[in-house]
Amino acid sequence: MLDSAVVEEPLNITDAAIKKVGLLVEEEQNDSLMLRVFVTGGGCSGFQYGFTFDEVIADDDTIINKSGVKFVIDSLSVQYLAGSTVDYTEGLEGSRFLITNPSASTTCGCGSSFAM
């Protein structure tokens, strides 16, 4: 269902993340691709962030459309990600999507896991 509506967007998404997802979708030549941002149990701090490209939308997914680029979050992850910022960085550690989560009480050194 593509019409999942949300009054407030649960994620802030930087221009760098929007640009990178847009480029990756363009490279794949598949306008149906969206970046799925999710949280799973595990990691060194209790929860870990995940990113994957997806074409399938569940009825309870939240969709964020920024400049024609789509991001999707499942209903369980949205509660852990509310108010977070998704960014894309390139540096000495390589290139990666990164989440800054103001609700996290602790994070690991690599920034991919957190506790609340």
Coordinates of N, CA and C in Angstrom, one line a residue, residues 3-86:
D3 N 0.0 4.4 0.1 CA -0.5 5.6 0.7 C -0.4 5.6 2.2
S4 N 0.6 5.0 2.8 CA 0.8 5.0 4.3 C 1.0 6.5 4.6
A5 N 0.2 7.0 5.5 CA 0.2 8.4 5.8 C 0.8 8.7 7.2
V6 N 1.6 9.7 7.3 CA 2.1 10.1 8.6 C 2.1 11.6 8.7
V7 N 1.6 12.1 9.8 CA 1.5 13.6 9.9 C 2.9 14.2 10.1
E8 N 3.7 13.6 10.9 CA 5.1 14.1 11.1 C 6.1 13.0 10.6
E9 N 7.1 13.4 10.0 CA 8.1 12.4 9.5 C 9.0 12.0 10.6
P10 N 9.1 10.7 10.8 CA 9.8 10.1 11.9 C 11.3 10.2 11.8
L11 N 11.8 10.5 10.5 CA 13.2 10.6 10.3 C 13.6 11.9 9.6
N12 N 14.7 12.4 10.0 CA 15.3 13.5 9.3 C 16.3 12.9 8.3
I13 N 16.3 13.3 7.1 CA 17.2 12.7 6.1 C 18.1 13.8 5.4
T14 N 19.4 13.6 5.5 CA 20.3 14.7 5.0 C 20.3 14.7 3.5
D15 N 20.7 15.8 2.9 CA 20.8 15.9 1.5 C 21.8 14.8 0.9
A16 N 22.9 14.5 1.7 CA 23.9 13.5 1.2 C 23.2 12.1 1.1
A17 N 22.4 11.8 2.1 CA 21.7 10.5 2.0 C 20.7 10.4 0.9
I18 N 20.0 11.5 0.7 CA 19.0 11.6 -0.4 C 19.7 11.4 -1.8
K19 N 20.8 12.1 -1.9 CA 21.6 12.1 -3.2 C 22.1 10.7 -3.4
K20 N 22.7 10.0 -2.4 CA 23.3 8.7 -2.6 C 22.2 7.7 -2.9
V21 N 21.1 7.7 -2.2 CA 20.0 6.8 -2.5 C 19.5 7.0 -4.0
G22 N 19.4 8.3 -4.3 CA 19.0 8.6 -5.7 C 19.9 8.0 -6.7
L23 N 21.2 8.2 -6.5 CA 22.2 7.7 -7.4 C 22.2 6.1 -7.5
L24 N 22.0 5.5 -6.4 CA 22.0 4.0 -6.4 C 20.7 3.5 -7.1
V25 N 19.6 4.2 -6.9 CA 18.4 3.8 -7.6 C 18.5 4.0 -9.1
E26 N 19.2 5.1 -9.5 CA 19.4 5.4 -10.9 C 20.3 4.3 -11.5
E27 N 21.4 3.9 -10.8 CA 22.3 2.9 -11.3 C 21.6 1.6 -11.5
E28 N 20.7 1.2 -10.6 CA 20.0 0.0 -10.7 C 18.9 0.1 -11.8
Q29 N 18.5 1.3 -12.3 CA 17.5 1.5 -13.2 C 16.2 0.9 -12.8
N30 N 15.9 1.1 -11.5 CA 14.6 0.6 -10.9 C 14.0 1.7 -10.0
D31 N 13.0 2.4 -10.5 CA 12.4 3.5 -9.8 C 11.6 3.0 -8.6
S32 N 11.4 1.6 -8.5 CA 10.6 1.1 -7.4 C 11.4 0.9 -6.1
L33 N 12.7 1.0 -6.3 CA 13.6 0.7 -5.1 C 13.5 1.9 -4.1
M34 N 13.5 1.5 -2.8 CA 13.5 2.4 -1.7 C 14.5 1.9 -0.7
L35 N 15.1 2.9 0.1 CA 16.0 2.5 1.1 C 15.2 2.2 2.4
R36 N 15.2 0.9 2.8 CA 14.5 0.5 4.1 C 15.5 0.7 5.2
V37 N 15.1 1.5 6.2 CA 15.8 1.7 7.4 C 15.2 1.0 8.5
F38 N 15.9 0.1 9.3 CA 15.3 -0.7 10.3 C 16.2 -0.9 11.5
V39 N 15.6 -1.4 12.5 CA 16.3 -1.7 13.8 C 16.0 -3.2 14.1
T40 N 17.1 -3.9 14.5 CA 17.0 -5.3 14.9 C 17.7 -5.5 16.2
G41 N 17.4 -6.6 16.9 CA 18.1 -6.9 18.1 C 19.5 -7.3 17.8
G42 N 20.4 -7.0 18.7 CA 21.8 -7.5 18.5 C 22.8 -6.3 18.5
G43 N 23.9 -6.6 18.0 CA 25.0 -5.6 18.1 C 25.6 -5.5 19.5
C44 N 26.6 -4.7 19.7 CA 27.3 -4.7 20.9 C 26.5 -3.9 22.0
S45 N 25.5 -3.1 21.6 CA 24.8 -2.2 22.5 C 23.3 -2.7 22.7
G46 N 22.9 -3.7 22.1 CA 21.5 -4.2 22.3 C 20.6 -4.2 21.0
F47 N 20.7 -3.1 20.3 CA 20.0 -2.9 19.0 C 21.0 -2.5 18.0
Q48 N 20.6 -2.9 16.7 CA 21.5 -2.4 15.6 C 20.7 -1.8 14.5
Y49 N 21.2 -0.9 13.8 CA 20.6 -0.3 12.7 C 20.9 -1.1 11.4
G50 N 19.9 -1.1 10.5 CA 20.1 -1.8 9.3 C 19.6 -1.0 8.1
F51 N 20.2 -1.2 6.9 CA 19.7 -0.6 5.7 C 19.7 -1.6 4.6
T52 N 18.7 -1.6 3.8 CA 18.6 -2.5 2.7 C 17.7 -1.8 1.6
F53 N 17.9 -2.2 0.4 CA 17.0 -1.7 -0.7 C 15.8 -2.7 -0.8
D54 N 14.7 -2.1 -1.0 CA 13.5 -2.9 -1.0 C 12.5 -2.3 -2.1
E55 N 11.7 -3.2 -2.6 CA 10.6 -2.8 -3.5 C 9.3 -3.1 -3.0
V56 N 9.2 -3.8 -1.9 CA 7.9 -4.2 -1.3 C 7.6 -3.3 -0.1
I57 N 6.3 -2.9 0.0 CA 5.8 -2.1 1.0 C 4.7 -2.9 1.8
A58 N 4.9 -3.0 3.1 CA 3.9 -3.6 3.9 C 2.8 -2.6 4.3
D59 N 1.6 -3.0 4.6 CA 0.5 -2.1 5.0 C 0.9 -1.2 6.1
D60 N 1.7 -1.6 7.0 CA 2.0 -0.8 8.2 C 3.4 -0.1 8.1
D61 N 4.0 -0.1 6.9 CA 5.2 0.7 6.7 C 5.0 2.2 6.6
T62 N 6.0 2.9 7.0 CA 5.9 4.4 6.9 C 6.9 4.7 5.7
I63 N 6.4 5.5 4.8 CA 7.1 5.9 3.6 C 7.5 7.4 3.7
I64 N 8.7 7.7 3.5 CA 9.1 9.1 3.4 C 9.7 9.4 2.0
N65 N 9.1 10.4 1.4 CA 9.5 10.7 0.0 C 10.2 12.1 0.1
K66 N 11.5 12.1 -0.3 CA 12.3 13.3 -0.3 C 12.9 13.5 -1.7
S67 N 12.4 14.5 -2.3 CA 12.9 14.9 -3.7 C 12.8 13.7 -4.6
G68 N 11.7 12.9 -4.5 CA 11.5 11.8 -5.4 C 12.2 10.5 -5.0
V69 N 13.0 10.6 -3.9 CA 13.7 9.4 -3.3 C 12.9 8.9 -2.1
K70 N 12.7 7.6 -2.1 CA 11.8 7.0 -1.0 C 12.6 6.2 0.0
F71 N 12.2 6.5 1.2 CA 12.8 5.7 2.4 C 11.6 5.1 3.1
V72 N 11.8 3.9 3.6 CA 10.7 3.1 4.2 C 11.1 2.6 5.6
I73 N 10.2 2.6 6.5 CA 10.5 2.1 7.9 C 9.3 1.2 8.3
D74 N 9.6 0.1 8.9 CA 8.6 -0.8 9.4 C 8.0 -0.3 10.7
S75 N 6.8 -0.8 11.0 CA 6.1 -0.2 12.2 C 6.8 -0.5 13.5
L76 N 7.6 -1.5 13.6 CA 8.3 -1.8 14.9 C 9.5 -0.9 15.0
S77 N 10.2 -0.6 13.9 CA 11.4 0.2 13.9 C 11.2 1.6 14.1
V78 N 10.0 2.1 13.7 CA 9.7 3.5 13.7 C 9.8 4.1 15.1
Q79 N 9.4 3.3 16.1 CA 9.4 3.8 17.5 C 10.8 4.0 18.0
Y80 N 11.8 3.3 17.5 CA 13.2 3.4 17.9 C 13.9 4.5 17.1
L81 N 13.4 4.8 16.0 CA 14.1 5.7 15.1 C 13.5 7.1 15.1
A82 N 12.4 7.3 15.8 CA 11.7 8.6 15.8 C 12.7 9.7 16.2
G83 N 12.7 10.8 15.4 CA 13.6 11.9 15.7 C 15.1 11.7 15.2
S84 N 15.4 10.6 14.7 CA 16.8 10.3 14.3 C 17.0 11.0 12.9
T85 N 18.3 11.0 12.6 CA 18.8 11.6 11.3 C 19.5 10.5 10.6
V86 N 19.2 10.3 9.3 CA 19.9 9.4 8.4 C 20.8 10.2 7.6

